[in-house]
Coordinates of C-alpha atoms in Angstrom, one line a residue:
M26 CA 0.1 0.1 0.0
R27 CA 2.9 2.4 0.9
S28 CA 4.6 1.7 -2.3
T29 CA 1.5 2.6 -4.6
R30 CA 0.4 5.6 -2.4
I31 CA 4.0 6.9 -3.1
G32 CA 4.1 5.9 -6.8
L33 CA 0.7 7.9 -7.4
I34 CA 1.9 11.2 -5.5
A35 CA 5.1 10.9 -8.1
A36 CA 2.6 10.6 -10.9
A37 CA 0.7 13.6 -9.8
A38 CA 3.8 15.5 -9.4
A39 CA 5.2 14.9 -12.5
L40 CA 1.9 15.5 -14.6
A41 CA 1.7 18.6 -12.7
L42 CA 5.5 19.8 -13.9
G43 CA 4.2 19.0 -17.1
A44 CA 1.5 21.0 -17.5
S45 CA 3.5 23.7 -15.8
A46 CA 6.3 23.6 -19.0
C47 CA 3.6 23.3 -21.7
G48 CA 1.4 26.5 -20.2
S49 CA 5.1 28.7 -20.1
N50 CA 5.8 30.2 -23.2
S51 CA 7.9 33.4 -21.4
S52 CA 10.9 32.1 -22.6
D53 CA 10.2 32.5 -26.3
G54 CA 8.6 36.1 -26.4
G55 CA 5.3 34.2 -25.8
A56 CA 5.0 32.9 -29.1
S57 CA 5.5 28.9 -28.8
G58 CA 2.3 28.3 -31.1
G59 CA 0.8 29.8 -34.1
S60 CA -2.0 29.8 -36.2
G61 CA -3.9 32.2 -33.9
G62 CA -3.6 30.1 -31.3
D63 CA -1.4 31.9 -28.8
S64 CA -0.2 35.4 -28.3
I65 CA 3.0 36.6 -29.5
K66 CA 4.9 39.7 -28.0
I67 CA 6.0 42.6 -30.6
G68 CA 8.1 45.3 -29.1
I69 CA 7.5 49.1 -30.7
K70 CA 8.3 52.1 -29.3
F71 CA 5.1 54.1 -27.4
D72 CA 6.1 57.5 -28.3
Q73 CA 6.8 58.4 -31.8
P74 CA 3.8 59.8 -33.8
G75 CA 3.5 58.1 -37.1
L76 CA 5.6 55.1 -36.6
G77 CA 4.2 53.3 -32.9
L78 CA 2.3 55.5 -30.6
K79 CA 0.5 53.9 -27.7
K80 CA -3.1 56.3 -26.7
G81 CA -5.0 54.2 -24.0
D82 CA -5.6 50.7 -25.4
E83 CA -4.8 51.8 -28.8
Y84 CA -1.5 51.4 -31.1
T85 CA -0.9 53.1 -34.1
G86 CA 2.0 54.0 -36.6
M87 CA 3.4 52.7 -39.8
D88 CA 5.8 50.4 -37.5
V89 CA 2.4 49.0 -35.8
D90 CA 0.9 48.4 -39.1
V91 CA 3.6 46.6 -40.5
A92 CA 4.2 44.3 -37.3
K93 CA 0.3 43.4 -37.8
Y94 CA 0.9 42.3 -41.2
V95 CA 3.9 40.3 -40.7
A96 CA 2.1 38.7 -37.2
K97 CA -0.6 38.0 -39.5
E98 CA 1.2 35.9 -42.3
L99 CA 2.9 34.1 -39.1
G100 CA -0.6 32.9 -37.6
Y101 CA -1.5 35.6 -35.1
D102 CA -4.4 37.9 -35.6
A103 CA -4.2 41.4 -34.2
D104 CA -5.6 40.7 -30.9
K105 CA -3.1 37.8 -30.4
I106 CA -0.3 40.6 -30.0
E107 CA 0.8 41.5 -27.1
W108 CA 2.8 45.1 -27.3
V109 CA 5.8 45.7 -25.4
Q110 CA 7.5 48.8 -25.3
S111 CA 11.0 48.9 -26.3
P112 CA 12.9 51.9 -26.0
S113 CA 16.4 52.0 -28.1
A114 CA 18.5 51.2 -24.9
Q115 CA 16.6 47.9 -24.5
R116 CA 15.8 46.6 -27.6
E117 CA 18.6 44.1 -27.6
N118 CA 18.3 42.9 -23.9
L119 CA 14.4 42.4 -25.0
I120 CA 15.4 40.1 -27.5
S121 CA 18.3 38.2 -26.0
T122 CA 16.0 37.3 -22.8
G123 CA 13.0 36.3 -24.8
Q124 CA 10.7 39.2 -23.4
V125 CA 9.7 39.8 -27.4
K126 CA 9.6 37.8 -30.2
L127 CA 10.4 40.4 -32.5
I128 CA 10.8 44.1 -32.3
F129 CA 9.5 46.9 -34.9
A130 CA 10.8 49.9 -33.2
T131 CA 12.8 52.4 -36.0
Y132 CA 15.4 49.7 -35.5
S133 CA 18.4 50.4 -37.9
I134 CA 20.3 47.3 -38.7
T135 CA 24.2 48.1 -38.0
D136 CA 26.7 45.3 -37.8
A137 CA 27.4 46.3 -34.2
R138 CA 23.6 45.3 -33.4
K139 CA 24.1 42.2 -35.6
E140 CA 26.9 40.8 -33.0
K141 CA 23.6 40.7 -30.7
V142 CA 20.5 40.0 -32.5
S143 CA 19.4 39.2 -36.1
F144 CA 17.9 41.3 -38.4
A145 CA 14.8 40.6 -40.8
G146 CA 14.2 43.4 -43.4
P147 CA 14.7 46.1 -44.1
Y148 CA 11.2 47.3 -44.7
F149 CA 11.9 50.9 -44.5
V150 CA 14.8 53.5 -45.5
A151 CA 15.1 56.6 -43.8
G152 CA 17.5 59.3 -43.0
Q153 CA 18.6 60.8 -40.3
D154 CA 17.6 65.0 -40.0
L155 CA 17.3 67.8 -37.4
L156 CA 14.3 69.0 -36.0
V157 CA 14.6 72.4 -34.7
R158 CA 12.6 75.7 -33.4
A159 CA 10.1 77.1 -36.3
D160 CA 12.1 80.9 -35.7
D161 CA 15.6 79.6 -35.3
S162 CA 17.6 79.8 -38.7
S163 CA 20.9 79.2 -37.1
I164 CA 20.8 75.6 -37.9
T165 CA 20.9 74.4 -41.3
G166 CA 22.8 71.2 -40.7
P167 CA 25.4 69.0 -38.5
D168 CA 28.1 71.8 -39.6
T169 CA 26.4 74.4 -37.6
L170 CA 25.6 72.4 -34.7
D171 CA 29.5 73.6 -33.1
G172 CA 28.3 74.7 -29.4
K173 CA 24.6 74.1 -30.0
K174 CA 23.1 71.6 -27.2
L175 CA 21.8 68.8 -29.1
C176 CA 19.4 66.3 -27.8
S177 CA 18.9 62.5 -28.6
V178 CA 18.0 59.2 -27.1
T179 CA 20.3 57.0 -25.1
G180 CA 21.2 53.9 -27.1
S181 CA 20.5 55.5 -30.5
T182 CA 22.6 55.7 -33.4
S183 CA 21.7 59.2 -34.2
A184 CA 23.7 61.2 -31.7
Q185 CA 26.8 59.1 -31.7
K186 CA 27.0 59.8 -35.8
V187 CA 26.6 63.6 -35.0
K188 CA 29.0 63.4 -32.2
D189 CA 31.9 61.9 -34.5
K190 CA 30.8 64.7 -37.2
V191 CA 30.6 67.6 -34.7
P192 CA 33.2 67.3 -31.7
G193 CA 31.9 70.5 -30.4
V194 CA 28.5 70.0 -30.2
N195 CA 26.9 69.6 -26.7
L196 CA 25.0 66.2 -26.6
Q197 CA 22.3 65.7 -24.2
E198 CA 20.9 62.2 -24.0
F199 CA 17.2 61.6 -22.7
G200 CA 15.2 58.3 -22.2
T201 CA 12.8 59.2 -24.6
Y202 CA 12.2 61.4 -28.1
S203 CA 8.9 63.1 -26.3
E204 CA 11.3 64.2 -23.5
C205 CA 13.8 65.7 -26.2
V206 CA 11.1 67.5 -28.1
A207 CA 9.7 69.2 -24.8
A208 CA 13.4 70.2 -24.1
L209 CA 13.4 71.5 -27.6
V210 CA 9.9 73.5 -27.2
S211 CA 10.9 75.0 -23.8
K212 CA 14.4 75.7 -24.8
G213 CA 16.6 73.7 -22.9
V214 CA 18.2 72.1 -25.9
D215 CA 18.9 73.8 -29.7
A216 CA 17.6 70.5 -31.8
L217 CA 16.8 66.9 -31.6
T218 CA 18.1 64.7 -34.1
T219 CA 17.1 60.9 -34.9
D220 CA 15.1 59.5 -38.3
D221 CA 13.5 62.1 -40.3
T222 CA 10.4 60.0 -39.9
I223 CA 10.2 60.6 -36.8
L224 CA 10.9 64.1 -36.6
A225 CA 8.1 64.2 -39.2
G226 CA 5.5 62.5 -36.9
Y227 CA 6.6 65.4 -34.2
A228 CA 6.6 68.6 -36.4
A229 CA 3.2 67.3 -37.3
Q230 CA 1.4 66.9 -34.0
E231 CA -1.2 69.2 -33.2
Q232 CA 0.4 70.8 -30.1
Y233 CA 3.7 71.4 -32.0
K234 CA 2.5 72.7 -35.6
G235 CA 4.2 75.7 -36.4
K236 CA 6.3 75.9 -33.6
L237 CA 8.9 73.0 -34.8
K238 CA 10.3 72.5 -38.5
V239 CA 12.8 69.7 -39.9
V240 CA 15.8 70.6 -41.2
G241 CA 15.1 68.8 -44.6
K242 CA 18.4 67.9 -45.3
P243 CA 19.3 64.0 -44.2
F244 CA 23.0 63.2 -43.8
S245 CA 22.6 59.5 -43.2
E246 CA 20.4 56.1 -44.1
E247 CA 18.5 54.3 -41.8
R248 CA 17.7 51.0 -43.0
Y249 CA 14.7 49.5 -40.7
G250 CA 14.7 46.1 -39.8
V251 CA 13.0 43.5 -37.7
G252 CA 14.7 42.6 -34.5
L253 CA 15.3 38.7 -33.3
K254 CA 16.9 36.3 -31.7
K255 CA 20.5 36.2 -33.2
G256 CA 20.7 33.1 -35.1
D257 CA 17.0 32.0 -36.0
T258 CA 17.2 32.0 -39.5
A259 CA 13.8 30.1 -39.9
L260 CA 11.9 33.1 -38.4
C261 CA 14.1 35.6 -40.0
Q262 CA 13.2 34.0 -43.6
K263 CA 9.3 33.9 -42.8
V264 CA 9.5 37.4 -41.6
T265 CA 11.4 38.6 -45.2
D266 CA 8.7 36.5 -46.8
A267 CA 6.1 38.6 -44.9
I268 CA 7.7 42.2 -46.2
N269 CA 7.9 41.0 -49.2
K270 CA 4.6 40.3 -49.8
M271 CA 3.0 43.4 -47.9
I272 CA 5.5 45.4 -50.7
S273 CA 4.1 43.3 -53.5
D274 CA 0.4 43.7 -52.5
G275 CA 0.3 47.5 -52.3
S276 CA -0.1 47.1 -48.1
W277 CA 3.4 48.5 -47.3
Q278 CA 2.5 52.0 -49.6
K279 CA -0.6 52.1 -47.9
A280 CA 0.8 52.3 -44.6
V281 CA 3.4 54.8 -45.5
D282 CA 0.6 56.9 -46.9
D283 CA -1.5 56.3 -44.2
N284 CA 0.9 57.2 -41.2
L285 CA 3.6 59.5 -42.7
G286 CA 1.6 61.2 -45.5
P287 CA -0.3 63.2 -42.8
A288 CA 3.0 65.2 -42.1
G289 CA 3.9 65.6 -45.8
Y290 CA 6.9 63.5 -45.5
K291 CA 7.9 61.5 -49.0
P292 CA 10.0 58.6 -48.3
P293 CA 13.6 58.9 -49.6
A294 CA 15.3 56.7 -52.3
G295 CA 15.8 53.3 -51.8
N296 CA 12.0 52.7 -50.5
P297 CA 10.2 50.3 -51.0
P298 CA 13.3 48.2 -49.8
T299 CA 14.5 45.1 -51.4
P300 CA 15.0 43.0 -47.4
D301 CA 18.3 41.1 -47.1
A302 CA 18.6 37.4 -47.5
C303 CA 18.5 35.8 -44.1
A304 CA 22.0 34.1 -43.0

């Protein structure tokens, strides 16, 4: 009787452990299944108008639309997406620790980043520019930033590019672009640098109309990729195939027009892009 009781207890414990393991998917970004069965965790920015913006329970922007399209091709309906805020400085960590499966967050593809994560795409090509106050005619490009206070976001590639180009610039790094914009309006800084897509989105916001302007002289090429776990070539290929389909069926152009068109933004040369082969 004693051995039978011990055997039943052991079997119950094993069953509970198995159920727990099957029910957990936190280590893979909440995407262990597919075909709409489970959820998928996708990282976006929460404070970038026209790209990735959270207002209440609503998420809008081009990054959001591209993410929804790709998720659908992977088997996840929109209501199966769990959006995760992904600040620039935290993106690699969110991917490597499995807190997200994919990141669509104006994530420029660079060699340094590819040492830590893999990229599908690009799905868009932007250019770095400057946002200044509308009444400021002294800043016309990076070469006029010497001695000026320039704001960018911690962990972004934009600030370092300008610092390398103009050693005399006074760099201010904040946690989010919205903080930089607020500092620019209040004259705490003289300019904000990042991708022209992001700057156009802020300049077009109702509260900033007539107060801010994009200089309009892009001085870099930023290839937006989809960040994913390093070495996951199977997922990379699926995402790349989805991006290609989105471009070919017209959904990509609609996402650009719907989200960036109202700011008067016109995509630069190189769009729509040709996604790289996954390796």
